GROMACS .gro file of C-alpha atoms in nm:
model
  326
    1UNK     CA    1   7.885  -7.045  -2.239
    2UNK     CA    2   7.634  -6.985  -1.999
    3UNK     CA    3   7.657  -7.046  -1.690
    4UNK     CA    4   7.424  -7.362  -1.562
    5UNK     CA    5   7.357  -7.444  -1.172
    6UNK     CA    6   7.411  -7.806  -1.041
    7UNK     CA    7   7.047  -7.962  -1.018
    8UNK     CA    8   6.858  -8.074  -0.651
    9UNK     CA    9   6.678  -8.405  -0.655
   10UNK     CA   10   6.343  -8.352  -0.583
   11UNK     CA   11   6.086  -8.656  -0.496
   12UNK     CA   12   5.801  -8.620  -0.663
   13UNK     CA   13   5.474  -8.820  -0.768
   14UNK     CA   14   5.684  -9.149  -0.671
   15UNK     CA   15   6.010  -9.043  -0.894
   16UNK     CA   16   6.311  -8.754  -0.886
   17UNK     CA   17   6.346  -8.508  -1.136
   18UNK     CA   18   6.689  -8.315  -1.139
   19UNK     CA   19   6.547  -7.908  -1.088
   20UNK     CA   20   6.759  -7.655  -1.137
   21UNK     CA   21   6.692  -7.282  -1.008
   22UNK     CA   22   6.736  -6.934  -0.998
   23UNK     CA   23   6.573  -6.645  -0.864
   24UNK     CA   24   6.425  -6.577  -0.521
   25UNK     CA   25   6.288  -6.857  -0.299
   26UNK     CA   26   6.000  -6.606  -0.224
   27UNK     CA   27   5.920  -6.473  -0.637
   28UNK     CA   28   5.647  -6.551  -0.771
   29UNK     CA   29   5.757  -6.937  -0.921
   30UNK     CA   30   5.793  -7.029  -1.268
   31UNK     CA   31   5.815  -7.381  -1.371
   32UNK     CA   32   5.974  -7.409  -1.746
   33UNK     CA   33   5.909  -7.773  -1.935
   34UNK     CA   34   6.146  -7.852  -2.190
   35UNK     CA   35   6.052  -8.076  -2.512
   36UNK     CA   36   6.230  -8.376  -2.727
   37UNK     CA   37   6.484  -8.420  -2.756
   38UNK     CA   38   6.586  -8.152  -2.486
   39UNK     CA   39   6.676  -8.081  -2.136
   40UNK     CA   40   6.662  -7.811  -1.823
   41UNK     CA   41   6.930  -7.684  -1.961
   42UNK     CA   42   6.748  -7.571  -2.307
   43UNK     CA   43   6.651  -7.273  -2.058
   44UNK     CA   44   6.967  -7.204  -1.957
   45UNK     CA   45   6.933  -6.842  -2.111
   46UNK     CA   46   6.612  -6.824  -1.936
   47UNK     CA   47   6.669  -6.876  -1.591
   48UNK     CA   48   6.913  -6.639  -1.519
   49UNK     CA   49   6.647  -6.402  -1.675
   50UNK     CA   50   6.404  -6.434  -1.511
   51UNK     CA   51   6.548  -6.510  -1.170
   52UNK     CA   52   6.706  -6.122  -1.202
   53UNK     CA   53   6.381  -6.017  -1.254
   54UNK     CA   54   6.268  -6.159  -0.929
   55UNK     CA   55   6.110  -6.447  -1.040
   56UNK     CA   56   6.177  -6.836  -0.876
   57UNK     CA   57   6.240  -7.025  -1.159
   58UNK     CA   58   6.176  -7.384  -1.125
   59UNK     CA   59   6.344  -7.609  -1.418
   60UNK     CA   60   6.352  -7.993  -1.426
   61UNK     CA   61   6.533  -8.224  -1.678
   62UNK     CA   62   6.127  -8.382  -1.685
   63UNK     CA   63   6.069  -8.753  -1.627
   64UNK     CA   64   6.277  -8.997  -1.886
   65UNK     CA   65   6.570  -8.720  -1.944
   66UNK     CA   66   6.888  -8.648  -1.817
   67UNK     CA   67   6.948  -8.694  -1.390
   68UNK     CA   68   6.542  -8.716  -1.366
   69UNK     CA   69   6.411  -9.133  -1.296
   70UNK     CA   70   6.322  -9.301  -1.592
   71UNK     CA   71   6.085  -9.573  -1.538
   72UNK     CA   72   6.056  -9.867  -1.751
   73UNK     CA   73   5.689  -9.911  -1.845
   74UNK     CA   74   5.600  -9.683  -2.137
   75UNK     CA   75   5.269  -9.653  -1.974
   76UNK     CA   76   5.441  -9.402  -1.685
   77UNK     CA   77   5.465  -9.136  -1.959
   78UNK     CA   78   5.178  -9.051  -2.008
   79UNK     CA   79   4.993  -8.704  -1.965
   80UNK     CA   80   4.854  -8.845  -1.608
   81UNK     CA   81   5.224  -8.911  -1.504
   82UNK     CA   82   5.368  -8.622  -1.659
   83UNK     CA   83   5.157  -8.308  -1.490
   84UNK     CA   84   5.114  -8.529  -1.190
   85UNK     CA   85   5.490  -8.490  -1.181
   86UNK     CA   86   5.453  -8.106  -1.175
   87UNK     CA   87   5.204  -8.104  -0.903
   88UNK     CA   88   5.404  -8.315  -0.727
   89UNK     CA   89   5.702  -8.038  -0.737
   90UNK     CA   90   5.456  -7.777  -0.627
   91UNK     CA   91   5.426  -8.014  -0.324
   92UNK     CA   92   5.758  -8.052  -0.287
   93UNK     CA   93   5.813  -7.662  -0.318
   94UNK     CA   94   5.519  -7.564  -0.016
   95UNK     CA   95   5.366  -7.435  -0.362
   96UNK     CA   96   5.007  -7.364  -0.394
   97UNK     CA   97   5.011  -7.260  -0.745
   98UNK     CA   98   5.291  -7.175  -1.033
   99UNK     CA   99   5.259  -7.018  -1.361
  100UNK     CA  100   5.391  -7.304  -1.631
  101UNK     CA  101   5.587  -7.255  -1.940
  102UNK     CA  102   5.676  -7.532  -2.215
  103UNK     CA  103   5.854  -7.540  -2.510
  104UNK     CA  104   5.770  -7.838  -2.804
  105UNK     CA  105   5.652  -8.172  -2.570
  106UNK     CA  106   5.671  -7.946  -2.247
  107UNK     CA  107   5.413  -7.715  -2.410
  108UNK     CA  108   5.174  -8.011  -2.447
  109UNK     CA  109   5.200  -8.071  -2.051
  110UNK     CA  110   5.207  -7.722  -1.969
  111UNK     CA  111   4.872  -7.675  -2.164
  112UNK     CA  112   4.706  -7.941  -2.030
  113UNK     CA  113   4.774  -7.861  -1.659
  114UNK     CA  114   4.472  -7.629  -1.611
  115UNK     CA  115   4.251  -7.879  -1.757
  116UNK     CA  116   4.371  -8.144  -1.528
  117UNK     CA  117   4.476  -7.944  -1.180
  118UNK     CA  118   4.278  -7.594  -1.235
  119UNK     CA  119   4.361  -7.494  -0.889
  120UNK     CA  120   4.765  -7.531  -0.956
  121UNK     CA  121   4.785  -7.303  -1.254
  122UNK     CA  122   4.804  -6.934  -1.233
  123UNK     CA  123   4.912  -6.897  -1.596
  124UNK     CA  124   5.074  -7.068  -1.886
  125UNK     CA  125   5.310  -6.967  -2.163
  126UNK     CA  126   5.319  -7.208  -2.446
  127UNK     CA  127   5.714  -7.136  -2.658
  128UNK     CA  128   5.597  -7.293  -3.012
  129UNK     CA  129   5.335  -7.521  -2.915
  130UNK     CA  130   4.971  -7.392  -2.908
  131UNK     CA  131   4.692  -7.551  -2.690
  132UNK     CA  132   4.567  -7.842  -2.900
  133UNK     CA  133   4.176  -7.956  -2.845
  134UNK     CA  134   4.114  -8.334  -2.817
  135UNK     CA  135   4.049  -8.448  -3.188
  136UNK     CA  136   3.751  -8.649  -3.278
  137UNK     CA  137   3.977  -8.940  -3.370
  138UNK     CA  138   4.306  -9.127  -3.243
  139UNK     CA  139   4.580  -8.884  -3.324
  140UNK     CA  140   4.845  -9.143  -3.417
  141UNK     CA  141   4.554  -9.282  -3.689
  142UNK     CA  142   4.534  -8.934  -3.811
  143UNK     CA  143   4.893  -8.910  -3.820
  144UNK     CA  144   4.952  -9.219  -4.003
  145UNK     CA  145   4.670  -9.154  -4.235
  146UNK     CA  146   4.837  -8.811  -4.347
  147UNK     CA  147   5.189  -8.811  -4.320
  148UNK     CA  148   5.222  -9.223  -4.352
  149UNK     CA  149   5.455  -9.509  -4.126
  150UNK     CA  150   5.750  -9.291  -4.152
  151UNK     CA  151   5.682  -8.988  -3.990
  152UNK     CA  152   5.845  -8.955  -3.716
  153UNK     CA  153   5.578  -8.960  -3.452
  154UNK     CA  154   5.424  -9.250  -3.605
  155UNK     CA  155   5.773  -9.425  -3.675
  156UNK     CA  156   5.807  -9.319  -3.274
  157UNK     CA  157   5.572  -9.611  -3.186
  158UNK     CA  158   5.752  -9.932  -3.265
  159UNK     CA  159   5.956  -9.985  -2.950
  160UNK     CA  160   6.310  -9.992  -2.939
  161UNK     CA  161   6.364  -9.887  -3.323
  162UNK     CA  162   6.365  -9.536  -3.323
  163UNK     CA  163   6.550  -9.534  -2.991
  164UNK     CA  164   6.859  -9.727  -3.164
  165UNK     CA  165   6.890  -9.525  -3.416
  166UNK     CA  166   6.902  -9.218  -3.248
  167UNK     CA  167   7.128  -9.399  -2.980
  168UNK     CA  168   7.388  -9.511  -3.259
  169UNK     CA  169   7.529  -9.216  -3.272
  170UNK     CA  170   7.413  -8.928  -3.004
  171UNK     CA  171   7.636  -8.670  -3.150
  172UNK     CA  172   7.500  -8.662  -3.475
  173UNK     CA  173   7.175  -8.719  -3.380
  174UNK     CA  174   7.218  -8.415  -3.180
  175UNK     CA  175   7.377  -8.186  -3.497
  176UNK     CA  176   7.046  -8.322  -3.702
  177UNK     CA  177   6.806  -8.215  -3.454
  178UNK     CA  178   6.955  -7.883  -3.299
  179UNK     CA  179   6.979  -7.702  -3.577
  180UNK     CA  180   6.828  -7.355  -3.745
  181UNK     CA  181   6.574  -7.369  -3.962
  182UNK     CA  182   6.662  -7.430  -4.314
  183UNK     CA  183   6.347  -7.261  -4.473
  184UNK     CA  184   6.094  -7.024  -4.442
  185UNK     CA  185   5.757  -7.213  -4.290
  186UNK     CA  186   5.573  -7.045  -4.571
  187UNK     CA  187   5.836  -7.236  -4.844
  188UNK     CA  188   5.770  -7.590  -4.656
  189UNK     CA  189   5.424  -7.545  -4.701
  190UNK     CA  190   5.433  -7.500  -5.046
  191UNK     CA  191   5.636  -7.831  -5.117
  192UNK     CA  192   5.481  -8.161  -5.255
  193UNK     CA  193   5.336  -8.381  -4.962
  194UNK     CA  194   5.602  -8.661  -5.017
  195UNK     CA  195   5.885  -8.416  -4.891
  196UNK     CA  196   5.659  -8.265  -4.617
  197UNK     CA  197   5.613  -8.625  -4.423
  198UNK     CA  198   5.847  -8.537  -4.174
  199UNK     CA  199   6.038  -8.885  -4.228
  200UNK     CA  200   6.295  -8.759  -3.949
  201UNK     CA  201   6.445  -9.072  -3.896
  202UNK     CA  202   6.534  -9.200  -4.246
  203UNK     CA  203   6.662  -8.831  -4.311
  204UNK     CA  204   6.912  -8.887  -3.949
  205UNK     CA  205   7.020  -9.207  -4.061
  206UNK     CA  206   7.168  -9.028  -4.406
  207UNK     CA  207   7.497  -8.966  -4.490
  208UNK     CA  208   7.501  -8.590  -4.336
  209UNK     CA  209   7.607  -8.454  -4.706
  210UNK     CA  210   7.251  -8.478  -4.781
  211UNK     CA  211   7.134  -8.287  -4.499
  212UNK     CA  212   7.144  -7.948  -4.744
  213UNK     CA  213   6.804  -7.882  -4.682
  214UNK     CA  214   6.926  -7.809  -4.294
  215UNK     CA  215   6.963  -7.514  -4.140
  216UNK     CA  216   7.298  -7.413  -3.959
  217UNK     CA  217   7.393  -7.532  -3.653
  218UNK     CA  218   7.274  -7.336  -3.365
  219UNK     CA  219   7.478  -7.474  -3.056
  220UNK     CA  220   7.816  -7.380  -2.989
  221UNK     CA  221   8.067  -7.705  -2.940
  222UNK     CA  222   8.001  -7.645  -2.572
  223UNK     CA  223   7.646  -7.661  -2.554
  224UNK     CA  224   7.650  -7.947  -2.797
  225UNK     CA  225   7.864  -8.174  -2.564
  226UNK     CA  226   7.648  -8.076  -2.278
  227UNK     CA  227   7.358  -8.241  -2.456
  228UNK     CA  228   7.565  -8.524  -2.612
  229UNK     CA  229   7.693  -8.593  -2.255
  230UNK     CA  230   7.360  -8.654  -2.105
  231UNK     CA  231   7.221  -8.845  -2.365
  232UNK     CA  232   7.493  -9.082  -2.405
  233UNK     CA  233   7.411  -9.161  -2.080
  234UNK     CA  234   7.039  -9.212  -2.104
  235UNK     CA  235   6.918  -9.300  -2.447
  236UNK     CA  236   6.664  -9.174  -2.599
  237UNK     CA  237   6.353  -9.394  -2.456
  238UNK     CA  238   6.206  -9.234  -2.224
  239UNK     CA  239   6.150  -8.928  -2.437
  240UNK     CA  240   6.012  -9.166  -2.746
  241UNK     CA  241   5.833  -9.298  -2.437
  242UNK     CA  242   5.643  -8.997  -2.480
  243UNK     CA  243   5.527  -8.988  -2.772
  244UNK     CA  244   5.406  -9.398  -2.709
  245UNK     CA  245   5.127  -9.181  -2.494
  246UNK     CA  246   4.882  -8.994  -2.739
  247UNK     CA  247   4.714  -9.290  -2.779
  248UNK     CA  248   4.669  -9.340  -2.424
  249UNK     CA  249   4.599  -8.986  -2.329
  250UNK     CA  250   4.351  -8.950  -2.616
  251UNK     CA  251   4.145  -9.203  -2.448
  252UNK     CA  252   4.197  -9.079  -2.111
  253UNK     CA  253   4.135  -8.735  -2.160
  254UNK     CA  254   3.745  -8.814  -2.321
  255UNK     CA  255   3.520  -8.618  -2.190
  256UNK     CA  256   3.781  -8.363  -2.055
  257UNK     CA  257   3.620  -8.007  -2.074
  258UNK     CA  258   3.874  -7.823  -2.335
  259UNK     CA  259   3.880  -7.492  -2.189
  260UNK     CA  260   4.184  -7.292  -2.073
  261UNK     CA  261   4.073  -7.083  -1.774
  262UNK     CA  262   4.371  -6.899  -1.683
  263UNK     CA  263   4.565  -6.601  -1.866
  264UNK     CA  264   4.770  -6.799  -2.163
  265UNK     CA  265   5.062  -6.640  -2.340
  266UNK     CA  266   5.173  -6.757  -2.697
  267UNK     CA  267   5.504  -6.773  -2.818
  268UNK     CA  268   5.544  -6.832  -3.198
  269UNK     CA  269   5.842  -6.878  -3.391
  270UNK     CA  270   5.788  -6.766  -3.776
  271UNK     CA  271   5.988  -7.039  -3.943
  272UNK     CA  272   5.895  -7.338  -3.725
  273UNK     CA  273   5.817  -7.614  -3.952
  274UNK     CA  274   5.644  -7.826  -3.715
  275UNK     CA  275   5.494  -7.650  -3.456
  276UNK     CA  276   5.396  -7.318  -3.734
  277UNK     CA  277   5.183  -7.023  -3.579
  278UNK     CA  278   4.913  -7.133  -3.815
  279UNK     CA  279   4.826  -7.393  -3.536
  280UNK     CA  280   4.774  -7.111  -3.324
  281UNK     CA  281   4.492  -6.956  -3.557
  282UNK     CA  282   4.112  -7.042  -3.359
  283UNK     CA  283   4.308  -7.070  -2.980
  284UNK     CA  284   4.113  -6.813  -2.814
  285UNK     CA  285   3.813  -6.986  -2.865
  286UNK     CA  286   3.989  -7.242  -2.539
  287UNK     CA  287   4.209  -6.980  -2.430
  288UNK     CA  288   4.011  -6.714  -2.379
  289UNK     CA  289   4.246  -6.474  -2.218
  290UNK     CA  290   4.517  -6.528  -2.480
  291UNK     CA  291   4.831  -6.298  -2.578
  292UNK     CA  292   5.027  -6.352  -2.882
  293UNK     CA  293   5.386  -6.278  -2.968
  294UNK     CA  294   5.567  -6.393  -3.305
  295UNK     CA  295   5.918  -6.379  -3.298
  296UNK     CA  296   6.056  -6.397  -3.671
  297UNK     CA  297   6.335  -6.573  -3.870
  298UNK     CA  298   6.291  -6.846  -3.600
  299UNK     CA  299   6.318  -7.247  -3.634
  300UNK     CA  300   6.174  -7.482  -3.358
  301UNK     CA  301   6.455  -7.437  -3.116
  302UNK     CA  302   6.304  -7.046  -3.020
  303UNK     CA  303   6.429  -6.999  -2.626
  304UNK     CA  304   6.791  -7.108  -2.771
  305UNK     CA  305   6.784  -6.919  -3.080
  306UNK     CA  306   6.675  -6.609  -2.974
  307UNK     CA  307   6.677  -6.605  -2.607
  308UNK     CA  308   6.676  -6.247  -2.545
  309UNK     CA  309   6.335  -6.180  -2.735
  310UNK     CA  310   6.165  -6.481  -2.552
  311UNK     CA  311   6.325  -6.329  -2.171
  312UNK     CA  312   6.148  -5.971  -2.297
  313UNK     CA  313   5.822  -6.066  -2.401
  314UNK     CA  314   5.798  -6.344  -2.091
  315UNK     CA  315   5.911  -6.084  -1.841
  316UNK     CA  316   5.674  -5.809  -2.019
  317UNK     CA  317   5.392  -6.034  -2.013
  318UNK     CA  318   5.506  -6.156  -1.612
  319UNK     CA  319   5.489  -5.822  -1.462
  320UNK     CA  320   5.212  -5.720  -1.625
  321UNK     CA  321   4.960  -5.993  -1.551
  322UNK     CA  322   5.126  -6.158  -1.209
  323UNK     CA  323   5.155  -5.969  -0.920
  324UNK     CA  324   5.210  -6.098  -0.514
  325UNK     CA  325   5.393  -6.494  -0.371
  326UNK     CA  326   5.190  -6.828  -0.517
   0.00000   0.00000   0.00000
């Protein structure tokens, strides 16, 4: 197992998020965002990393999860809250300016940070999620429209249910989710639309005999209790708290200019079902200065399942673009 520092609480933005570290106080800083249902320690390959490579790596268990506050109101998870959060570490840091990575939800934040606080962002890496432009219509309508009430995100929204069932039984619903993937992204999109609805919930609450369509597990029994501790603890809320948000930040972010103005580097994962490097196709149209690596035979779960091709191209792409303190 690798080895995982003991967090500092850090007051931020009128909360504290657990950070963990590595790396010299004086590197050039960079802050990694995990996603759902995740924690700091989904980088715990990464930090050591990039902290050898001279780099101060900044990595909180984000607002809702793990030691981090989590607030009540759904309406203090949204994107306002969450990148104010950031900027608020910065703060807390002396830090003019970081370079931000995030994987899954943590790649929606990270994305939206130059849009929100330009003068913060030095660079982003997105791990599996690609910079998404505002739609012309509620995303949770379009959701529901395609994919129907069950899909997960749209199943997300009714308070309370999807966080019981997830809560009945952490350790399983942490085998379900952290898993490889169980099929080429190519296959999945060749399957009838009723079995692509991503009806994550109903297919959790199954008997797990009828989880063949799963991929293997990809923690070992270690990392799995480390997870299964923490959210024992917590829940699951404030993460689905989240996803309670795109409404909300659709409507906030109108008239938002959608243009990335910083170097961007994109991580893909070939066999991500969800977040597929189709998405990525058109990005450099709002990220102009864009670089693109695919790593293959990959699920969702990319800086855990192969951590030692996400540390080389980050660090390749580090070095070569970022030079000199924040």
């Amino acid at each position: 197992m690798v080895a995982f520092p003991e967090p500092k609480m850090v007051k931020t933005n009128g909360i504290e998020l657990a950070v963990y570290e590595a790396g010299p106080k004086d590197g050039i800083p960079v802050v990694l965002c995990h996603g759902f249902p995740e924690l700091a320690y989904s980088w715990r390959h990464q930090l050591p990393a990039l902290g050898a490579a001279g780099y101060h790596v900044i990595a909180p268990d984000q607002r809702g999860y793990g030691r981090s506050s989590r607030p009540a109101a759904i309406t203090d998870y949204d994107m306002e809250h969450l990148t104010g959060d950031l900027v608020g570490l910065l703060d807390a840091y002396g830090l003019k300016s970081a370079i931000f990575c995030g994987h899954d939800w943590g790649g929606l934040v990270v994305w939206q940070m130059p849009l929100f606080h330009p003068t913060r962002v030095r660079g982003v890496i997105g791990v599996n999620t690609p910079f998404i432009p505002r739609g012309p219509i509620d995303p949770i309508a379009a959701m529901r429209a395609a994919f129907g009430e069950d899909m997960y995100i749209v199943y997300f929204q009714k308070p309370g249910v999807a966080d019981a069932a997830l809560a009945k039984d952490v350790r399983k619903s942490m085998r379900f989710f952290m898993r490889k993937s169980g099929m080429k992204a190519e296959d999945y999109a060749k399957l009838p639309a009723e079995q692509r609805n991503l009806a994550l919930v109903k297919a959790l609450e199954a008997d797990e005999t009828t989880w063949g369509g799963q991929g293997a597990q990809l923690l070992t029994e270690e990392e799995l209790n480390y997870f299964v501790r923490a959210f024992e603890r917590t829940g699951f809320t404030g993460g689905i708290n989240w996803y309670r948000n795109f409404t909300r930040n659709w409507e906030k972010s109108d008239g938002v200019v959608q243009k990335v103005n910083v170097p961007g580097l994109m991580i893909m994962a070939e066999d991500d079902i969800v977040l597929s490097p189709a998405m990525t196709e058109g990005m450099e149209q709002y990220v102009p200065d864009l670089e693109k690596a695919l790593i293959r035979d990959c699920g969702h779960w990319t800086q855990q399942e192969h951590p030692d091709q996400v540390n080389t191209i980050m660090i390749d792409w580090l070095k070569r673009r970022f030079i000199g303190p924040a």
